[in-house]
Tab-separated table of C-alpha atoms in Angstrom:
chain	number	residue	atom	x	y	z
R	1	ALA	CA	2.557	-7.723	-22.153
R	2	ALA	CA	4.999	-8.683	-19.392
R	3	LEU	CA	7.168	-5.644	-20.132
R	4	THR	CA	4.154	-3.329	-20.084
R	5	ILE	CA	2.887	-4.710	-16.762
R	6	THR	CA	6.366	-4.470	-15.230
R	7	ALA	CA	6.679	-0.873	-16.424
R	8	PHE	CA	3.274	-0.030	-14.935
R	9	VAL	CA	4.219	-1.565	-11.589
R	10	LEU	CA	7.604	0.159	-11.347
R	11	PHE	CA	6.231	3.498	-12.524
R	12	ILE	CA	3.557	3.401	-9.826
R	13	VAL	CA	5.972	2.228	-7.119
R	14	PHE	CA	8.506	4.997	-7.730
R	15	ARG	CA	5.846	7.719	-7.964
R	16	SER	CA	3.971	6.484	-4.903
R	17	GLY	CA	7.232	6.162	-3.012
R	18	THR	CA	7.668	9.906	-3.287
R	19	SER	CA	4.082	11.099	-2.900
R	20	GLN	CA	3.172	8.792	-0.008
R	21	GLY	CA	6.595	9.124	1.557
R	22	PHE	CA	6.238	12.894	1.604
R	23	ALA	CA	2.700	12.697	2.983
R	24	THR	CA	3.892	10.412	5.795
R	25	LEU	CA	7.268	11.890	6.715
R	26	LEU	CA	6.960	15.609	5.963
R	27	PRO	CA	5.016	16.447	9.165
R	28	ALA	CA	7.812	15.013	11.310
R	29	TYR	CA	10.437	16.656	9.096
R	30	PHE	CA	8.866	20.107	9.315
R	31	ALA	CA	8.344	19.700	13.063
R	32	SER	CA	12.053	18.907	13.434
R	33	LEU	CA	12.808	22.213	11.681
R	34	GLY	CA	10.814	24.098	14.306
R	35	TYR	CA	7.546	24.694	12.466
R	36	THR	CA	4.335	24.548	14.488
R	37	ALA	CA	1.529	22.149	13.590
R	38	ALA	CA	-0.497	25.018	12.155
R	39	GLU	CA	2.419	26.127	9.992
R	40	PHE	CA	3.321	22.773	8.495
R	41	GLY	CA	-0.369	21.949	8.164
R	42	LEU	CA	-0.672	24.931	5.831
R	43	MET	CA	2.516	23.932	4.018
R	44	LEU	CA	1.232	20.413	3.402
R	45	GLY	CA	-2.169	21.799	2.440
R	46	ILE	CA	-0.544	23.808	-0.357
R	47	PHE	CA	1.293	20.714	-1.563
R	48	ASN	CA	-1.833	18.523	-1.485
R	49	PHE	CA	-4.092	21.118	-3.125
R	50	ALA	CA	-1.567	21.494	-5.933
R	51	GLY	CA	-1.727	17.706	-6.309
R	52	ALA	CA	-5.467	17.897	-6.915
R	53	LEU	CA	-4.897	20.535	-9.605
R	54	GLY	CA	-2.188	18.357	-11.133
R	55	THR	CA	-4.536	15.389	-11.424
R	56	LEU	CA	-7.061	17.577	-13.229
R	57	ALA	CA	-4.412	19.068	-15.512
R	58	GLY	CA	-3.013	15.625	-16.303
R	59	GLY	CA	-6.409	14.349	-17.381
R	60	TYR	CA	-6.989	17.425	-19.554
R	61	LEU	CA	-3.590	17.186	-21.244
R	62	GLY	CA	-3.852	13.408	-21.587
R	63	ASP	CA	-6.972	13.807	-23.725
R	64	ARG	CA	-5.157	16.089	-26.139
R	65	PHE	CA	-1.521	14.999	-26.312
R	66	ASN	CA	0.624	11.888	-26.085
R	67	ARG	CA	-0.052	10.469	-22.643
R	68	ARG	CA	3.261	8.708	-22.227
R	69	THR	CA	5.143	11.915	-23.021
R	70	ILE	CA	3.139	13.824	-20.402
R	71	MET	CA	3.770	11.163	-17.761
R	72	ILE	CA	7.507	11.059	-18.454
R	73	THR	CA	7.855	14.842	-18.585
R	74	ALA	CA	5.868	15.341	-15.377
R	75	SER	CA	7.980	12.719	-13.600
R	76	PHE	CA	11.247	14.353	-14.611
R	77	LEU	CA	10.025	17.841	-13.696
R	78	SER	CA	8.650	16.851	-10.302
R	79	ALA	CA	11.983	15.657	-8.880
R	80	PRO	CA	13.877	18.979	-8.625
R	81	PHE	CA	10.864	20.793	-7.185
R	82	ALA	CA	10.238	18.011	-4.666
R	83	TYR	CA	13.836	18.406	-3.531
R	84	LEU	CA	13.611	22.201	-3.410
R	85	MET	CA	10.522	22.195	-1.209
R	86	LEU	CA	12.595	20.390	1.437
R	87	HIS	CA	15.269	23.067	1.509
R	88	THR	CA	13.472	26.371	0.882
R	89	THR	CA	11.263	28.693	2.902
R	90	GLY	CA	8.807	31.511	2.250
R	91	PRO	CA	7.739	32.249	-1.334
R	92	ALA	CA	10.343	29.849	-2.738
R	93	PHE	CA	8.758	27.026	-0.762
R	94	ILE	CA	5.276	27.897	-2.018
R	95	VAL	CA	6.425	27.859	-5.651
R	96	SER	CA	8.348	24.607	-5.298
R	97	ALA	CA	5.542	22.916	-3.308
R	98	VAL	CA	2.920	23.896	-5.887
R	99	LEU	CA	5.004	22.665	-8.817
R	100	ALA	CA	6.088	19.494	-7.009
R	101	GLY	CA	2.501	18.672	-6.049
R	102	MET	CA	1.180	19.296	-9.549
R	103	PHE	CA	3.843	17.342	-11.407
R	104	LEU	CA	3.795	14.427	-8.944
R	105	SER	CA	0.021	13.997	-9.333
R	106	MET	CA	-0.261	14.744	-13.049
R	107	PRO	CA	0.195	11.107	-14.233
R	108	HIS	CA	-2.444	9.789	-11.808
R	109	SER	CA	-5.528	10.063	-14.014
R	110	ILE	CA	-3.551	9.141	-17.138
R	111	LEU	CA	-2.460	5.873	-15.523
R	112	LEU	CA	-6.087	4.913	-14.982
R	113	VAL	CA	-7.001	5.627	-18.598
R	114	LEU	CA	-4.029	3.694	-19.978
R	115	ALA	CA	-4.783	0.689	-17.783
R	116	GLN	CA	-8.454	0.704	-18.781
R	117	GLU	CA	-7.522	0.860	-22.463
R	118	LEU	CA	-5.404	-2.267	-22.017
R	119	ALA	CA	-8.401	-4.129	-20.587
R	120	PRO	CA	-11.475	-2.486	-22.153
R	121	ASN	CA	-13.817	-5.264	-21.034
R	122	ASN	CA	-12.879	-4.889	-17.358
R	123	ARG	CA	-12.503	-1.148	-16.925
R	124	GLY	CA	-13.940	-1.004	-13.416
R	125	LEU	CA	-11.811	-3.870	-12.139
R	126	VAL	CA	-8.629	-2.525	-13.716
R	127	GLY	CA	-9.295	0.964	-12.396
R	128	GLY	CA	-9.766	-0.438	-8.902
R	129	LEU	CA	-6.584	-2.487	-9.168
R	130	VAL	CA	-4.534	0.515	-10.261
R	131	LEU	CA	-5.894	2.758	-7.503
R	132	GLY	CA	-5.462	0.029	-4.910
R	133	PHE	CA	-1.902	-0.633	-5.990
R	134	ILE	CA	-1.053	3.072	-5.921
R	135	PHE	CA	-2.095	3.348	-2.268
R	136	ALA	CA	-0.763	-0.075	-1.217
R	137	SER	CA	2.658	0.358	-2.798
R	138	GLY	CA	2.911	3.913	-1.487
R	139	SER	CA	2.115	2.733	2.039
R	140	VAL	CA	4.772	0.019	1.910
R	141	MET	CA	7.351	2.432	0.495
R	142	ALA	CA	6.525	5.024	3.163
R	143	TRP	CA	6.942	2.383	5.877
R	144	LEU	CA	10.346	1.329	4.514
R	145	GLU	CA	11.423	4.959	4.198
R	146	ALA	CA	10.378	5.599	7.803
R	147	ILE	CA	12.496	2.665	8.974
R	148	VAL	CA	15.544	4.017	7.143
R	149	ALA	CA	14.853	7.557	8.395
R	150	THR	CA	14.843	6.285	11.973
R	151	ASN	CA	18.452	5.210	11.508
R	152	VAL	CA	19.920	7.868	9.211
R	153	GLY	CA	17.598	10.865	9.648
R	154	LEU	CA	14.625	12.395	7.859
R	155	ALA	CA	16.491	14.968	5.765
R	156	PRO	CA	18.766	12.562	3.844
R	157	VAL	CA	15.979	10.036	3.277
R	158	LEU	CA	13.513	12.618	1.975
R	159	SER	CA	16.229	14.163	-0.197
R	160	VAL	CA	16.778	10.787	-1.887
R	161	VAL	CA	13.059	10.002	-2.087
R	162	ALA	CA	12.498	13.303	-3.888
R	163	PHE	CA	14.379	11.914	-6.887
R	164	PHE	CA	12.424	8.642	-7.203
R	165	PRO	CA	10.286	10.219	-9.973
R	166	LEU	CA	13.410	10.317	-12.165
R	167	LEU	CA	13.404	6.509	-12.073
R	168	ALA	CA	9.678	6.544	-12.857
R	169	GLY	CA	10.374	8.781	-15.845
R	170	LEU	CA	12.956	6.343	-17.192
R	171	VAL	CA	10.563	3.415	-16.738
R	172	GLY	CA	7.891	5.459	-18.512
R	173	PHE	CA	9.586	4.912	-21.875
R	174	TRP	CA	8.321	1.304	-21.741
R	175	LEU	CA	4.709	2.345	-21.150
R	176	PRO	CA	2.303	2.223	-24.113
R	177	ALA	CA	1.949	5.427	-26.080
R	178	THR	CA	-1.365	7.072	-26.845
R	179	PRO	CA	-3.123	4.913	-29.459
R	180	LYS	CA	-3.725	6.561	-32.775
R	181	ARG	CA	-7.267	7.799	-33.055
R	182	ARG	CA	-9.218	6.308	-35.889
R	183	PRO	CA	-10.848	8.889	-38.118
R	184	VAL	CA	-14.582	9.065	-37.704
R	185	THR	CA	-16.380	8.492	-40.998
R	186	VAL	CA	-19.858	9.839	-41.464
R	187	THR	CA	-22.041	8.038	-43.972
R	188	ALA	CA	-24.538	10.272	-45.673
R	189	ALA	CA	-28.134	9.133	-45.538
R	190	PRO	CA	-29.579	8.083	-48.927
R	191	ALA	CA	-31.456	10.815	-50.687
R	192	ALA	CA	-35.207	10.613	-50.478
R	193	THR	CA	-37.004	9.568	-53.664
R	194	ALA	CA	-40.322	10.573	-54.969
R	195	ALA	CA	-41.679	7.120	-54.128
R	196	ASP	CA	-40.790	7.679	-50.477
């Protein structure tokens, strides 16, 4: 139980460190590159909209395949695209931002389901705790990243933060796998008799 809880916490912290760090620092980063507010607003909109699609896709895939495998795979795949969206422009940026947003958000809904399965009698409370911790840990990580960026610059900090999901993917191997589904047995109703 302690290992599972620790894995949950670290997985959330590393993922939130990237997603919330990007949401907080990317506007300043894009402004430093010369983009106008309208331009980087559109760029961030693409990234965030892709995140919404990723959450939906993660829930769909999590209902059909091994959830832990999806979370680990999405974490590993998100890192290179998160890095690329910092250093590309035009169509290449759009592709990398869409894929980074989708893969970063894909484990979100699966995390809620896994946590609720671990505490089936307190699903609402556990769901609230997971969501609250995602936002709280992401906010703290973004604040720490902003402090470091003030001293060393936005580009190097964001470039490192982009690879936090790799650490989340490694931690994901200690998360619980999808429980085996029990076969549903259907009992036939007794045949009616003449007396009935």
